[in-house]
Structures are given as structure tokens and as C-alpha cells.
Amino acid sequence: MSTPARSLLVIVLAAGEGTRMASSLPKVLHAIAGRSMLAHVLEAAKGANAASVAVVIGPDHDRVAAEASRVLPGAHVFVQGERRGTAHAVLAAREALARGYDDVVVMYGDTPLVSADTIATLRAPLASGAAVAVLGFRAVDPTGYGRLVTRDGALLAIREDKDASTEEKRIDFCNAGLMAFDGRAALSLLESIGDANANKEFYLTDAVELARAVGREAVACEVTAEEVAGVNNRAQLAQAEAVIQQRLRARAMAAGATLVAPETVFFCADTKLGRDVLVEPNVVFGPGVTVGDEVVIHAFSHLEGASLARGVSIGPYARLRPGATLGEGVRIGNFVEIKAAELGAGVKINHLSYVGDSSVGEGTNIGAGSITCNYDGYGKHRTTIGANVFIGTNTLMVAPVSIGDGAYVGTGSVITEDVPADALAVARARQVNKPGWATRLRERFTARKAQKG
Ligand code: UD1
Ligand code: MG
């Protein structure tokens, strides 16, 4: 018989000021791989099967609260009125703690690279009786971090940098900040923490010594410094981005995509790629992209909010914007922009075109330099193009307008009226040829020049 799973409460501390970001945006809302740092942490909590997630925010952080609810609609948001330390912040979520979970894990909103697996690693000692578990890493420069004081594998204490003795300062095993607590002991442990330290703050880290004082065990789990890297400024934000991009590239390749030059391809955390997808160099995926099997994405393409069915080929230099929905085998060529448009199977738009707020039926071919004129300066309007339509080169379709199945539109037309199915529409000035006219013009100009000279 398997033992029932232990229930988990995750408390995310996100009351940070973020002043070193030099930004009007709260720190945890800065994005890596197209998703806020807070969202990365909440996704990890979700992946670790948290029964409940609490987010502790600072006063006036409505945007952080809104992001938490957007990502995890069931998340409970608590406000820490005053910044009085990490233990004080956790106690802002007292109501959640009091509900009684088996395990409580505290995470930081500005430490976005922690995986669900690491949360599981941190919880493991709780199942075997420990009261506190701490994530530790080896720091090249431990200055500023809490040091993990250990003896024979047991964790004795965490000493904050400002409170550490010279000897303790030499320890390079540091507290990453993530801590797990036995849910039954958590509240009383946290409530016994005082603020008698260099910062006059309530340190969450004091829980280690307090647990030991009542005969309970504390454990440190070691992880790589990379996984627990915190973000305090834009340079660290870029470092975290680099780490996550490396992971996403590895994930894409493991799932069957060929990346010709992986280091030049940028994904979002939510990018979905099918099998046997080929991505050429210098491609950027924004949020919300789904790519089917056997799709080819040629160099220098930019995709966002787009869905590509099996066998599609785009680029080089294609731009797919939100709402671009490409049916099977669609071909999008160079310098083509698609926005909020559904393209049926086999549609070809090979050169220099803009198709927006449109629907295009199966098998239709749109010639080079064709544009759907969807905006009149006030509102957006739709263009509806049927199946197996041929749109001649350099056609302007002034929306709202519709072109019926099987119609032909003559090159260089400005289409302002609906075109019936199977009709030919030509909307351009007729060509006039004037025989000998050019010769007479040249004679006149030559004579005029001779007079002046
Ligand atoms: C903390 C740890 C330290 C560890 C380091 C890792 C404590 C006492 N120290 O130190 O051992 O090595 O993280 O980066 O826990 N926060 C609140 N409210 C507060 C104070 C903090 O929400 O009143 C949040 C912050 O937004 C941040 C996290 O808690 O997400 C850590 O706070 P911070 O001030 O950065 O702690 P450190 O001094 O870095
Ligand atoms: Mg910090």
C-alpha cells in the first residue's frame, strides 16, 4: 500500500522593493523567457503539487497581486505591511499556515530558476522527521549570504553575514533562501523567532537553531549556485535569462527539434514545439507560440501568439503576431507579417505582404507586396478571402471587404468592394500606349537644353 501524499503549502515572499532594478515595475514582475519571475516561481510550486500557494506582497503592490491571481487563480495573497524580516514576512501568511499542511516550503519571488524537482528534494527530509530543511549552495564569494554552519552533516545554524564571526565568514556553504518546515511545527517555530540581531529583523533562518533547541533535526540540501541565483539587478536578470534559455533549448532538442545554432534561438517558457521541427539561426519566440510537427522556421523570424500546423514553413524574415493561425502546409516567405488571421491549409504568401484581421481559405495564393488595409485611423476591419483565390501582386484590400472562393484579383488592384466567387476583379487605371510619344519628348528636351547652353 502506498502512503498518502503529504500536503504542501508554498509561501512565496514577494515583498521586495526592487530599487536596484531602477524600474517602476515591482522586481518580481520583471520577465525572463517571456514570463514574470513570480510566474516562474508559481509554476514551480504548481509543478511540485502544492495544495495551496500563498504570496506575500508589499503594500501598494496591486500589480503583483494581479499577476499572482492571473497565474494561479487559487493563490492567496497576503500583505506584509512593514518589512521586518523574512520570518515576519512568512507570518503575514499566518492564516494559511494555521490551516495545517504536512509540509510548508518558503520560496522567494526573485529566485526564479528553482525547479519543481528541487522543491521535492527539499521536502524529502521532512518526510523522514526533520523539522527544517534548507537549500544550500557553494558560493565563490559568500559575502552577504547566510552561512550554513554544519557538523558531521547536521545543520546547526544559519548565521547571517552581518552577525557572523570571522571564522563563520570563511564558510562558503550558503543559504539559498528556500526553506522547508514540518507543517505541524512551523507556526510555533516562527512565532518564537525574535529580532535580536544586527539588522533588528525577524530572521526566518533562526528557525534552525530554535528547532534544534527543542530536539528536532535540521538538514541542508545542496544544489548548484545557478539554480538558486537571485535577481537583484538587470545584470542578474540577464544572467537568469541566459540560464533559462539554455534549459529551453535543451528541452526543445530533447523533444525532437533541430536547432541549427541553438545559442541564437530564444524561446518563451510556454513555447510548444512538435517533432522534427527545424529552427534555423536567429529566431525569436514570444509568448504563446505552438508549432506542429515538421515545421520549418527559416532564419531571422519572429513569432508571438501564433499557432503553426504540421508542415508549415515560414521565413526567412517572417513575422507572426498574436492570432496568426497557420493551417497545414502554409508557406510564409520573406518580409511577410501576419496578425490575427486564420490561413487555411496550403495558403502561400511568399513575399513582402501584410495580412491582418483576416481569414484566408485553403489553397489561396497571395502575391508579393499585397496588403490588407485593416485600419482606417479609428477602427480595425476584417478582410475575408475565400478558398483557392489568386490575389495578384501588389494588391491592396481595403477592409471591410470580402473576396469569394475561386476569384482572381488583377495585379496592382485596390479592392474596395466585395468580389464575387469565381469573378475577376481588376481595380486599377487602364494602360494607355502613345506611339512615338517618347521620341518627341526627347527631341523637345534636347532642343530646350541646347537653347539654354
Ligand atoms: C536572505 C537570507 C540569507 C540567504 C539569502 C539568500 C534571511 C534572514 N536571510 O538574506 O540567509 O543567504 O536570503 O538570498 O532569511 N522579504 C520580504 N519581507 C521582508 C524581508 C524580506 O518579503 O521583510 C523577501 C524579499 O523580498 C526577498 C526575500 O524575502 O524575496 C529575501 O529577503 P532579502 O532581504 O533579500 O534577504 P537577504 O538579506 O538577502
Ligand atoms: Mg537577498
CSV table of C-alpha atoms and ligand atoms in Angstrom, one decimal:
chain,number,residue,atom,x,y,z
A,1,MET,CA,0.0,0.0,0.0
A,2,SER,CA,1.4,3.4,-0.9
A,3,THR,CA,1.5,6.1,1.8
A,4,PRO,CA,-0.8,9.0,1.1
A,5,ALA,CA,0.9,12.1,-0.4
A,6,ARG,CA,1.9,14.7,2.1
A,7,SER,CA,0.0,18.0,1.6
A,8,LEU,CA,2.1,21.1,0.7
A,9,LEU,CA,1.7,24.8,1.3
A,10,VAL,CA,4.1,27.0,-0.6
A,11,ILE,CA,4.6,30.6,0.6
A,12,VAL,CA,6.2,32.9,-1.9
A,13,LEU,CA,7.9,36.0,-0.5
A,14,ALA,CA,7.5,38.8,-3.0
A,15,ALA,CA,7.5,41.9,-0.8
A,16,GLY,CA,10.9,43.0,-2.2
A,17,GLU,CA,11.4,46.7,-3.2
A,18,GLY,CA,13.5,46.1,-6.3
A,19,THR,CA,15.0,49.5,-6.2
A,20,ARG,CA,18.2,48.2,-7.7
A,21,MET,CA,16.3,47.3,-10.8
A,22,ALA,CA,15.9,51.1,-11.4
A,23,SER,CA,12.4,50.4,-12.5
A,24,SER,CA,8.8,51.5,-11.8
A,25,LEU,CA,7.8,47.8,-12.1
A,26,PRO,CA,8.0,45.7,-8.9
A,27,LYS,CA,11.0,43.4,-9.1
A,28,VAL,CA,9.2,40.1,-9.3
A,29,LEU,CA,7.2,41.3,-12.3
A,30,HIS,CA,10.3,41.6,-14.5
A,31,ALA,CA,10.2,38.8,-17.0
A,32,ILE,CA,12.6,36.1,-18.1
A,33,ALA,CA,11.7,33.8,-21.0
A,34,GLY,CA,8.6,35.9,-21.6
A,35,ARG,CA,7.1,35.2,-18.1
A,36,SER,CA,7.4,37.2,-14.9
A,37,MET,CA,9.8,35.9,-12.3
A,38,LEU,CA,6.8,35.5,-10.0
A,39,ALA,CA,5.1,33.3,-12.6
A,40,HIS,CA,8.2,31.1,-12.8
A,41,VAL,CA,8.1,30.5,-9.1
A,42,LEU,CA,4.4,29.9,-9.0
A,43,GLU,CA,4.7,27.4,-11.9
A,44,ALA,CA,7.4,25.5,-9.9
A,45,ALA,CA,5.0,25.4,-6.9
A,46,LYS,CA,2.3,24.1,-9.1
A,47,GLY,CA,4.6,21.5,-10.6
A,48,ALA,CA,5.5,20.4,-7.0
A,49,ASN,CA,1.8,19.7,-6.4
A,50,ALA,CA,1.2,22.4,-3.8
A,51,ALA,CA,-2.2,22.0,-2.3
A,52,SER,CA,-2.1,25.7,-1.5
A,53,VAL,CA,0.0,28.7,-2.5
A,54,ALA,CA,0.3,31.9,-0.6
A,55,VAL,CA,2.0,35.0,-2.0
A,56,VAL,CA,3.3,37.7,0.4
A,57,ILE,CA,3.4,41.1,-1.2
A,58,GLY,CA,4.3,44.6,0.0
A,59,PRO,CA,1.7,47.4,0.5
A,60,ASP,CA,0.5,49.0,-2.8
A,61,HIS,CA,1.6,46.0,-4.8
A,62,ASP,CA,-1.7,45.6,-6.6
A,63,ARG,CA,0.1,44.6,-9.8
A,64,VAL,CA,1.9,41.8,-8.0
A,65,ALA,CA,-1.4,40.6,-6.5
A,66,ALA,CA,-3.0,40.7,-10.0
A,67,GLU,CA,-0.1,38.7,-11.5
A,68,ALA,CA,-0.4,36.1,-8.8
A,69,SER,CA,-4.1,35.6,-9.4
A,70,ARG,CA,-3.6,35.6,-13.2
A,71,VAL,CA,-1.1,32.8,-13.0
A,72,LEU,CA,-2.7,30.8,-10.1
A,73,PRO,CA,-6.3,31.9,-9.7
A,74,GLY,CA,-6.4,30.0,-6.4
A,75,ALA,CA,-3.4,31.7,-4.9
A,76,HIS,CA,-3.9,33.5,-1.6
A,77,VAL,CA,-2.4,37.0,-1.4
A,78,PHE,CA,-1.2,38.4,1.9
A,79,VAL,CA,0.2,41.9,2.5
A,80,GLN,CA,3.2,42.4,4.7
A,81,GLY,CA,2.6,46.0,6.0
A,82,GLU,CA,6.1,46.7,7.1
A,83,ARG,CA,9.4,45.0,6.0
A,84,ARG,CA,10.6,43.5,9.2
A,85,GLY,CA,12.4,40.4,8.0
A,86,THR,CA,11.8,37.1,6.3
A,87,ALA,CA,10.2,35.4,9.3
A,88,HIS,CA,7.9,38.4,9.7
A,89,ALA,CA,7.0,38.1,6.0
A,90,VAL,CA,6.2,34.4,6.3
A,91,LEU,CA,4.0,35.1,9.3
A,92,ALA,CA,1.9,37.5,7.2
A,93,ALA,CA,0.5,34.3,5.7
A,94,ARG,CA,-0.3,33.1,9.2
A,95,GLU,CA,-3.9,32.3,8.2
A,96,ALA,CA,-2.6,29.8,5.5
A,97,LEU,CA,-0.1,28.3,8.0
A,98,ALA,CA,-2.8,27.8,10.5
A,99,ARG,CA,-4.9,25.6,8.1
A,100,GLY,CA,-2.3,22.9,8.8
A,101,TYR,CA,-0.4,21.3,6.0
A,102,ASP,CA,2.1,18.5,6.3
A,103,ASP,CA,4.9,20.5,4.6
A,104,VAL,CA,5.5,24.2,4.3
A,105,VAL,CA,8.0,25.5,1.7
A,106,VAL,CA,9.1,29.1,1.6
A,107,MET,CA,10.3,30.4,-1.8
A,108,TYR,CA,11.5,33.9,-2.9
A,109,GLY,CA,9.8,35.6,-5.8
A,110,ASP,CA,13.1,36.9,-7.0
A,111,THR,CA,14.7,33.4,-7.3
A,112,PRO,CA,13.1,32.2,-10.5
A,113,LEU,CA,15.2,29.2,-11.6
A,114,VAL,CA,14.2,26.8,-8.9
A,115,SER,CA,12.6,23.7,-10.4
A,116,ALA,CA,9.7,21.6,-9.0
A,117,ASP,CA,12.2,18.7,-8.6
A,118,THR,CA,14.3,20.8,-6.3
A,119,ILE,CA,11.2,21.6,-4.2
A,120,ALA,CA,10.7,17.8,-3.9
A,121,THR,CA,14.4,17.3,-2.9
A,122,LEU,CA,14.0,20.0,-0.2
A,123,ARG,CA,10.8,18.3,1.2
A,124,ALA,CA,12.3,14.8,1.4
A,125,PRO,CA,13.9,15.3,4.8
A,126,LEU,CA,10.6,16.4,6.3
A,127,ALA,CA,9.1,13.0,5.4
A,128,SER,CA,11.9,11.4,7.5
A,129,GLY,CA,11.3,13.5,10.5
A,130,ALA,CA,13.3,16.7,10.1
A,131,ALA,CA,11.6,19.9,11.3
A,132,VAL,CA,13.6,22.2,8.9
A,133,ALA,CA,15.3,21.7,5.6
A,134,VAL,CA,17.4,24.4,3.9
A,135,LEU,CA,18.7,24.7,0.3
A,136,GLY,CA,22.4,25.4,0.3
A,137,PHE,CA,24.9,26.1,-2.4
A,138,ARG,CA,28.7,26.7,-2.6
A,139,ALA,CA,29.4,30.4,-3.3
A,140,VAL,CA,32.5,31.6,-5.0
A,141,ASP,CA,32.0,34.8,-3.0
A,142,PRO,CA,29.8,34.1,0.1
A,143,THR,CA,29.7,37.8,1.2
A,144,GLY,CA,26.1,38.8,2.0
A,145,TYR,CA,24.7,35.3,2.3
A,146,GLY,CA,23.6,33.5,5.4
A,147,ARG,CA,26.3,30.8,6.2
A,148,LEU,CA,25.2,27.2,6.8
A,149,VAL,CA,27.0,26.1,10.0
A,150,THR,CA,27.2,22.2,9.8
A,151,ARG,CA,28.8,19.5,11.8
A,152,ASP,CA,29.1,15.9,10.6
A,153,GLY,CA,26.4,16.5,8.1
A,154,ALA,CA,23.9,18.0,10.6
A,155,LEU,CA,22.8,21.7,10.1
A,156,LEU,CA,23.5,23.5,13.4
A,157,ALA,CA,22.6,27.1,12.5
A,158,ILE,CA,22.4,29.7,9.8
A,159,ARG,CA,24.4,32.8,10.5
A,160,GLU,CA,23.6,36.0,8.6
A,161,ASP,CA,26.6,37.7,7.1
A,162,LYS,CA,26.2,40.7,9.4
A,163,ASP,CA,26.1,38.5,12.5
A,164,ALA,CA,28.8,36.0,11.5
A,165,SER,CA,32.1,35.6,13.3
A,166,THR,CA,35.4,35.9,11.3
A,167,GLU,CA,35.5,32.1,11.4
A,168,GLU,CA,31.9,31.7,10.2
A,169,LYS,CA,32.5,34.2,7.4
A,170,ARG,CA,35.0,31.8,5.9
A,171,ILE,CA,32.3,29.2,5.3
A,172,ASP,CA,31.4,29.0,1.6
A,173,PHE,CA,28.3,26.8,2.1
A,174,CYS,CA,25.4,29.4,1.9
A,175,ASN,CA,21.7,29.6,2.4
A,176,ALA,CA,19.9,29.9,-0.9
A,177,GLY,CA,16.8,31.2,1.0
A,178,LEU,CA,14.5,28.4,0.2
A,179,MET,CA,13.4,26.6,3.4
A,180,ALA,CA,11.0,23.8,4.2
A,181,PHE,CA,9.2,23.3,7.5
A,182,ASP,CA,7.3,20.5,9.2
A,183,GLY,CA,3.8,21.9,8.9
A,184,ARG,CA,2.8,20.9,12.4
A,185,ALA,CA,5.8,22.7,14.0
A,186,ALA,CA,6.0,25.7,11.6
A,187,LEU,CA,3.8,28.2,13.3
A,188,SER,CA,5.2,27.8,16.8
A,189,LEU,CA,8.8,27.8,15.5
A,190,LEU,CA,8.1,31.0,13.5
A,191,GLU,CA,6.4,32.7,16.4
A,192,SER,CA,9.4,32.0,18.7
A,193,ILE,CA,11.7,33.9,16.4
A,194,GLY,CA,12.9,37.3,17.8
A,195,ASP,CA,14.7,40.3,16.3
A,196,ALA,CA,17.9,40.4,18.5
A,197,ASN,CA,20.4,40.7,15.6
A,198,ALA,CA,22.5,43.2,13.7
A,199,ASN,CA,19.5,44.1,11.5
A,200,LYS,CA,16.8,44.2,14.2
A,201,GLU,CA,14.8,41.9,11.8
A,202,PHE,CA,12.9,38.7,12.3
A,203,TYR,CA,15.1,36.1,10.6
A,204,LEU,CA,13.5,33.0,9.1
A,205,THR,CA,16.9,31.4,9.3
A,206,ASP,CA,16.7,31.4,13.2
A,207,ALA,CA,14.3,28.6,12.9
A,208,VAL,CA,17.2,26.2,12.5
A,209,GLU,CA,18.7,26.8,15.9
A,210,LEU,CA,15.2,27.0,17.5
A,211,ALA,CA,14.2,23.7,16.1
A,212,ARG,CA,17.4,22.1,17.4
A,213,ALA,CA,16.8,23.6,20.8
A,214,VAL,CA,13.6,21.6,21.1
A,215,GLY,CA,15.4,18.4,19.9
A,216,ARG,CA,14.3,18.5,16.3
A,217,GLU,CA,16.6,17.9,13.3
A,218,ALA,CA,17.6,20.4,10.6
A,219,VAL,CA,19.1,19.4,7.3
A,220,ALA,CA,20.8,21.2,4.4
A,221,CYS,CA,20.3,20.0,0.8
A,222,GLU,CA,23.0,21.1,-1.6
A,223,VAL,CA,22.1,22.4,-5.1
A,224,THR,CA,24.1,24.3,-7.8
A,225,ALA,CA,24.5,28.1,-7.3
A,226,GLU,CA,23.0,28.5,-10.8
A,227,GLU,CA,19.6,27.1,-9.8
A,228,VAL,CA,19.2,29.3,-6.7
A,229,ALA,CA,20.6,32.5,-8.2
A,230,GLY,CA,18.6,35.5,-7.0
A,231,VAL,CA,17.9,38.6,-9.2
A,232,ASN,CA,18.6,42.0,-7.7
A,233,ASN,CA,19.5,44.0,-10.7
A,234,ARG,CA,19.2,44.0,-14.5
A,235,ALA,CA,22.6,42.2,-15.0
A,236,GLN,CA,21.4,39.3,-12.8
A,237,LEU,CA,18.1,39.4,-14.8
A,238,ALA,CA,20.1,38.8,-18.0
A,239,GLN,CA,22.1,36.0,-16.3
A,240,ALA,CA,18.9,34.3,-15.3
A,241,GLU,CA,17.6,34.7,-18.8
A,242,ALA,CA,20.7,33.0,-20.2
A,243,VAL,CA,20.3,30.1,-17.9
A,244,ILE,CA,16.7,29.6,-18.7
A,245,GLN,CA,17.3,29.9,-22.4
A,246,GLN,CA,19.9,27.2,-22.2
A,247,ARG,CA,17.3,24.9,-20.5
A,248,LEU,CA,14.6,25.7,-23.0
A,249,ARG,CA,17.0,25.0,-25.9
A,250,ALA,CA,18.0,21.7,-24.4
A,251,ARG,CA,14.3,20.8,-23.8
A,252,ALA,CA,13.4,21.6,-27.4
A,253,MET,CA,16.2,19.5,-28.8
A,254,ALA,CA,15.4,16.6,-26.4
A,255,ALA,CA,11.8,16.7,-27.7
A,256,GLY,CA,12.8,16.3,-31.3
A,257,ALA,CA,13.5,19.8,-32.7
A,258,THR,CA,16.7,20.6,-34.7
A,259,LEU,CA,18.2,23.9,-33.7
A,260,VAL,CA,21.0,24.7,-36.2
A,261,ALA,CA,22.5,27.3,-33.9
A,262,PRO,CA,20.8,26.8,-30.5
A,263,GLU,CA,22.6,29.8,-28.9
A,264,THR,CA,20.9,32.2,-31.3
A,265,VAL,CA,17.3,30.9,-30.7
A,266,PHE,CA,15.3,32.5,-28.0
A,267,PHE,CA,12.2,30.7,-26.5
A,268,CYS,CA,9.5,31.6,-24.1
A,269,ALA,CA,8.8,29.4,-21.2
A,270,ASP,CA,5.5,28.4,-22.8
A,271,THR,CA,6.7,27.7,-26.4
A,272,LYS,CA,5.4,24.4,-27.7
A,273,LEU,CA,7.3,22.6,-30.4
A,274,GLY,CA,6.3,19.4,-32.2
A,275,ARG,CA,8.7,16.7,-33.5
A,276,ASP,CA,11.1,17.2,-36.4
A,277,VAL,CA,10.7,20.9,-36.3
A,278,LEU,CA,13.7,22.7,-37.9
A,279,VAL,CA,14.7,26.1,-36.5
A,280,GLU,CA,17.4,28.0,-38.4
A,281,PRO,CA,19.6,30.6,-36.7
A,282,ASN,CA,18.3,33.8,-35.1
A,283,VAL,CA,14.7,33.1,-34.4
A,284,VAL,CA,12.8,34.6,-31.5
A,285,PHE,CA,9.7,33.1,-29.9
A,286,GLY,CA,7.5,35.4,-28.0
A,287,PRO,CA,4.7,34.2,-25.6
A,288,GLY,CA,2.0,31.8,-26.7
A,289,VAL,CA,3.5,30.0,-29.7
A,290,THR,CA,2.5,26.5,-30.7
A,291,VAL,CA,4.4,24.8,-33.5
A,292,GLY,CA,3.3,21.5,-35.1
A,293,ASP,CA,5.3,18.6,-36.4
A,294,GLU,CA,7.7,19.0,-39.4
A,295,VAL,CA,7.5,22.8,-39.4
A,296,VAL,CA,10.5,24.7,-40.8
A,297,ILE,CA,11.3,28.1,-39.4
A,298,HIS,CA,13.9,29.9,-41.5
A,299,ALA,CA,16.4,32.3,-40.2
A,300,PHE,CA,15.5,35.7,-38.6
A,301,SER,CA,11.9,35.0,-38.0
A,302,HIS,CA,9.9,36.4,-35.1
A,303,LEU,CA,6.8,34.7,-33.7
A,304,GLU,CA,4.4,35.7,-31.0
A,305,GLY,CA,0.9,34.3,-30.1
A,306,ALA,CA,0.9,32.2,-33.2
A,307,SER,CA,-0.1,28.6,-34.0
A,308,LEU,CA,1.5,26.7,-36.8
A,309,ALA,CA,0.0,23.4,-38.0
A,310,ARG,CA,2.0,20.4,-39.4
A,311,GLY,CA,4.4,21.1,-42.3
A,312,VAL,CA,4.2,24.9,-42.3
A,313,SER,CA,7.3,26.8,-43.5
A,314,ILE,CA,8.0,30.4,-42.6
A,315,GLY,CA,10.7,32.9,-43.3
A,316,PRO,CA,13.5,33.8,-43.6
A,317,TYR,CA,12.4,37.2,-42.0
A,318,ALA,CA,8.8,36.3,-41.3
A,319,ARG,CA,6.9,37.9,-38.5
A,320,LEU,CA,3.9,36.2,-37.0
A,321,ARG,CA,2.0,38.3,-34.5
A,322,PRO,CA,-0.8,37.3,-32.0
A,323,GLY,CA,-3.7,35.5,-33.5
A,324,ALA,CA,-1.7,34.2,-36.6
A,325,THR,CA,-3.2,30.7,-37.1
A,326,LEU,CA,-1.5,28.8,-40.0
A,327,GLY,CA,-3.1,25.7,-41.4
A,328,GLU,CA,-1.3,22.6,-42.6
A,329,GLY,CA,1.4,23.2,-45.2
A,330,VAL,CA,1.1,27.0,-45.2
A,331,ARG,CA,4.1,28.8,-46.8
A,332,ILE,CA,5.0,32.3,-45.5
A,333,GLY,CA,8.0,33.8,-47.1
A,334,ASN,CA,10.4,36.7,-46.5
A,335,PHE,CA,9.2,40.0,-45.1
A,336,VAL,CA,5.7,38.8,-44.6
A,337,GLU,CA,3.7,39.9,-41.5
A,338,ILE,CA,0.6,38.0,-40.3
A,339,LYS,CA,-1.6,39.3,-37.4
A,340,ALA,CA,-4.9,38.0,-36.2
A,341,ALA,CA,-5.5,35.9,-39.3
A,342,GLU,CA,-6.5,32.4,-39.9
A,343,LEU,CA,-4.8,30.9,-43.0
A,344,GLY,CA,-6.3,27.7,-44.4
A,345,ALA,CA,-4.2,24.7,-45.4
A,346,GLY,CA,-1.8,25.2,-48.3
A,347,VAL,CA,-2.1,29.1,-48.3
A,348,LYS,CA,1.0,30.7,-49.9
A,349,ILE,CA,2.1,34.3,-49.0
A,350,ASN,CA,5.7,34.2,-50.2
A,351,HIS,CA,6.9,37.8,-50.3
A,352,LEU,CA,6.6,41.2,-48.7
A,353,SER,CA,3.0,41.2,-47.5
A,354,TYR,CA,0.8,42.2,-44.6
A,355,VAL,CA,-2.3,40.2,-43.8
A,356,GLY,CA,-4.1,41.2,-40.6
A,357,ASP,CA,-7.6,40.8,-39.1
A,358,SER,CA,-8.3,38.4,-41.9
A,359,SER,CA,-9.3,34.9,-42.8
A,360,VAL,CA,-7.9,33.2,-45.9
A,361,GLY,CA,-9.4,30.0,-47.3
A,362,GLU,CA,-7.5,26.8,-48.3
A,363,GLY,CA,-5.2,26.9,-51.3
A,364,THR,CA,-5.2,30.6,-51.8
A,365,ASN,CA,-2.1,32.4,-53.2
A,366,ILE,CA,-1.4,36.0,-52.2
A,367,GLY,CA,1.1,37.7,-54.5
A,368,ALA,CA,4.1,39.7,-53.5
A,369,GLY,CA,3.6,43.1,-51.8
A,370,SER,CA,-0.1,42.6,-51.1
A,371,ILE,CA,-1.6,44.3,-48.1
A,372,THR,CA,-4.9,44.1,-46.2
A,373,CYS,CA,-5.6,47.7,-45.2
A,374,ASN,CA,-7.3,46.9,-41.9
A,375,TYR,CA,-7.0,50.2,-40.1
A,376,ASP,CA,-8.7,53.5,-41.0
A,377,GLY,CA,-7.2,55.5,-38.2
A,378,TYR,CA,-10.1,54.8,-35.9
A,379,GLY,CA,-11.0,51.1,-36.1
A,380,LYS,CA,-9.8,47.8,-37.3
A,381,HIS,CA,-11.8,46.0,-40.1
A,382,ARG,CA,-11.8,42.5,-41.4
A,383,THR,CA,-10.8,41.1,-44.8
A,384,THR,CA,-12.3,37.7,-45.8
A,385,ILE,CA,-10.6,35.9,-48.6
A,386,GLY,CA,-12.1,32.6,-49.8
A,387,ALA,CA,-10.5,29.3,-50.8
A,388,ASN,CA,-8.4,28.9,-54.0
A,389,VAL,CA,-8.3,32.7,-54.6
A,390,PHE,CA,-5.5,34.2,-56.6
A,391,ILE,CA,-4.5,37.7,-55.4
A,392,GLY,CA,-2.2,39.4,-57.9
A,393,THR,CA,1.0,41.1,-56.9
A,394,ASN,CA,0.7,44.4,-55.1
A,395,THR,CA,-3.0,44.3,-54.3
A,396,LEU,CA,-4.5,46.5,-51.6
A,397,MET,CA,-7.6,45.1,-49.9
A,398,VAL,CA,-9.4,47.9,-48.1
A,399,ALA,CA,-11.3,46.4,-45.2
A,400,PRO,CA,-14.0,45.6,-44.6
A,401,VAL,CA,-14.1,43.6,-47.8
A,402,SER,CA,-14.5,40.0,-48.9
A,403,ILE,CA,-13.3,38.1,-51.9
A,404,GLY,CA,-15.2,35.0,-52.8
A,405,ASP,CA,-13.9,31.5,-53.4
A,406,GLY,CA,-12.0,30.9,-56.7
A,407,ALA,CA,-11.8,34.7,-57.5
A,408,TYR,CA,-8.9,36.3,-59.4
A,409,VAL,CA,-7.7,39.7,-58.5
A,410,GLY,CA,-5.6,41.5,-61.1
A,411,THR,CA,-2.1,42.7,-60.1
A,412,GLY,CA,-1.9,46.2,-58.7
A,413,SER,CA,-5.6,46.4,-57.7
A,414,VAL,CA,-7.1,48.5,-54.9
A,415,ILE,CA,-10.0,46.4,-53.8
A,416,THR,CA,-12.7,48.4,-52.1
A,417,GLU,CA,-15.7,46.4,-53.0
A,418,ASP,CA,-16.6,42.7,-52.4
A,419,VAL,CA,-15.5,40.4,-55.2
A,420,PRO,CA,-18.0,37.6,-56.0
A,421,ALA,CA,-16.8,33.9,-56.2
A,422,ASP,CA,-15.0,33.0,-59.4
A,423,ALA,CA,-15.0,36.6,-60.7
A,424,LEU,CA,-12.1,38.5,-62.0
A,425,ALA,CA,-11.6,41.9,-60.2
A,426,VAL,CA,-9.3,44.5,-61.8
A,427,ALA,CA,-9.2,47.8,-60.0
A,428,ARG,CA,-6.5,49.9,-61.5
A,429,ALA,CA,-6.2,52.5,-64.2
A,430,ARG,CA,-6.2,51.2,-67.8
A,431,GLN,CA,-2.8,51.2,-69.6
A,432,VAL,CA,-2.5,53.8,-72.4
A,433,ASN,CA,0.2,53.4,-75.1
A,434,LYS,CA,1.1,56.6,-77.1
A,435,PRO,CA,3.2,55.5,-80.2
A,436,GLY,CA,6.3,57.7,-80.8
A,437,TRP,CA,5.5,59.9,-77.9
A,438,ALA,CA,8.8,59.3,-76.1
A,439,THR,CA,10.8,60.2,-79.2
A,440,ARG,CA,9.0,63.6,-79.5
A,441,LEU,CA,9.6,64.2,-75.8
A,442,ARG,CA,13.3,63.6,-76.1
A,443,GLU,CA,13.5,65.9,-79.1
A,444,ARG,CA,11.8,68.7,-77.2
A,445,PHE,CA,14.1,68.4,-74.1
A,446,THR,CA,17.2,68.3,-76.2
A,447,ALA,CA,16.2,71.4,-78.0
A,448,ARG,CA,15.4,73.2,-74.8
A,449,LYS,CA,18.8,72.3,-73.3
A,450,ALA,CA,20.7,73.5,-76.4
A,451,GLN,CA,18.9,76.9,-76.2
A,452,LYS,CA,19.9,77.4,-72.6
A,453,GLY,CA,23.6,76.4,-73.2
B,1,UD1,C1,18.2,36.0,2.9
B,1,UD1,C2,18.6,35.0,4.0
B,1,UD1,C3,20.0,34.6,3.8
B,1,UD1,C4,20.2,34.0,2.4
B,1,UD1,C5,19.8,35.0,1.4
B,1,UD1,C6,19.8,34.3,0.0
B,1,UD1,C7,17.3,35.6,6.0
B,1,UD1,C8,17.3,36.2,7.3
B,1,UD1,N1,18.4,35.6,5.3
B,1,UD1,O1,19.0,37.2,3.1
B,1,UD1,O2,20.4,33.6,4.8
B,1,UD1,O3,21.6,33.7,2.2
B,1,UD1,O4,18.4,35.4,1.6
B,1,UD1,O5,19.5,35.3,-1.0
B,1,UD1,O6,16.2,35.0,5.6
B,1,UD1,N2,11.3,39.7,2.2
B,1,UD1,C9,10.1,40.0,2.5
B,1,UD1,N3,9.8,40.8,3.6
B,1,UD1,C10,10.8,41.2,4.4
B,1,UD1,C11,12.1,40.8,4.1
B,1,UD1,C12,12.4,40.0,3.0
B,1,UD1,O7,9.1,39.7,1.7
B,1,UD1,O8,10.5,41.8,5.4
B,1,UD1,C13,11.6,38.9,1.0
B,1,UD1,C14,12.4,39.6,0.0
B,1,UD1,O9,11.5,40.3,-1.0
B,1,UD1,C15,13.2,38.6,-0.7
B,1,UD1,C16,13.4,37.6,0.4
B,1,UD1,O10,12.4,37.8,1.3
B,1,UD1,O11,12.4,37.9,-1.8
B,1,UD1,C17,14.8,37.6,1.0
B,1,UD1,O12,15.0,38.9,1.5
B,1,UD1,P1,16.3,39.7,1.5
B,1,UD1,O13,16.2,41.0,2.2
B,1,UD1,O14,16.9,39.7,0.1
B,1,UD1,O15,17.2,38.7,2.4
B,1,UD1,P2,18.8,38.6,2.4
B,1,UD1,O16,19.4,39.6,3.3
B,1,UD1,O17,19.3,38.5,1.0
B,2,MG,MG,18.6,39.0,-0.9
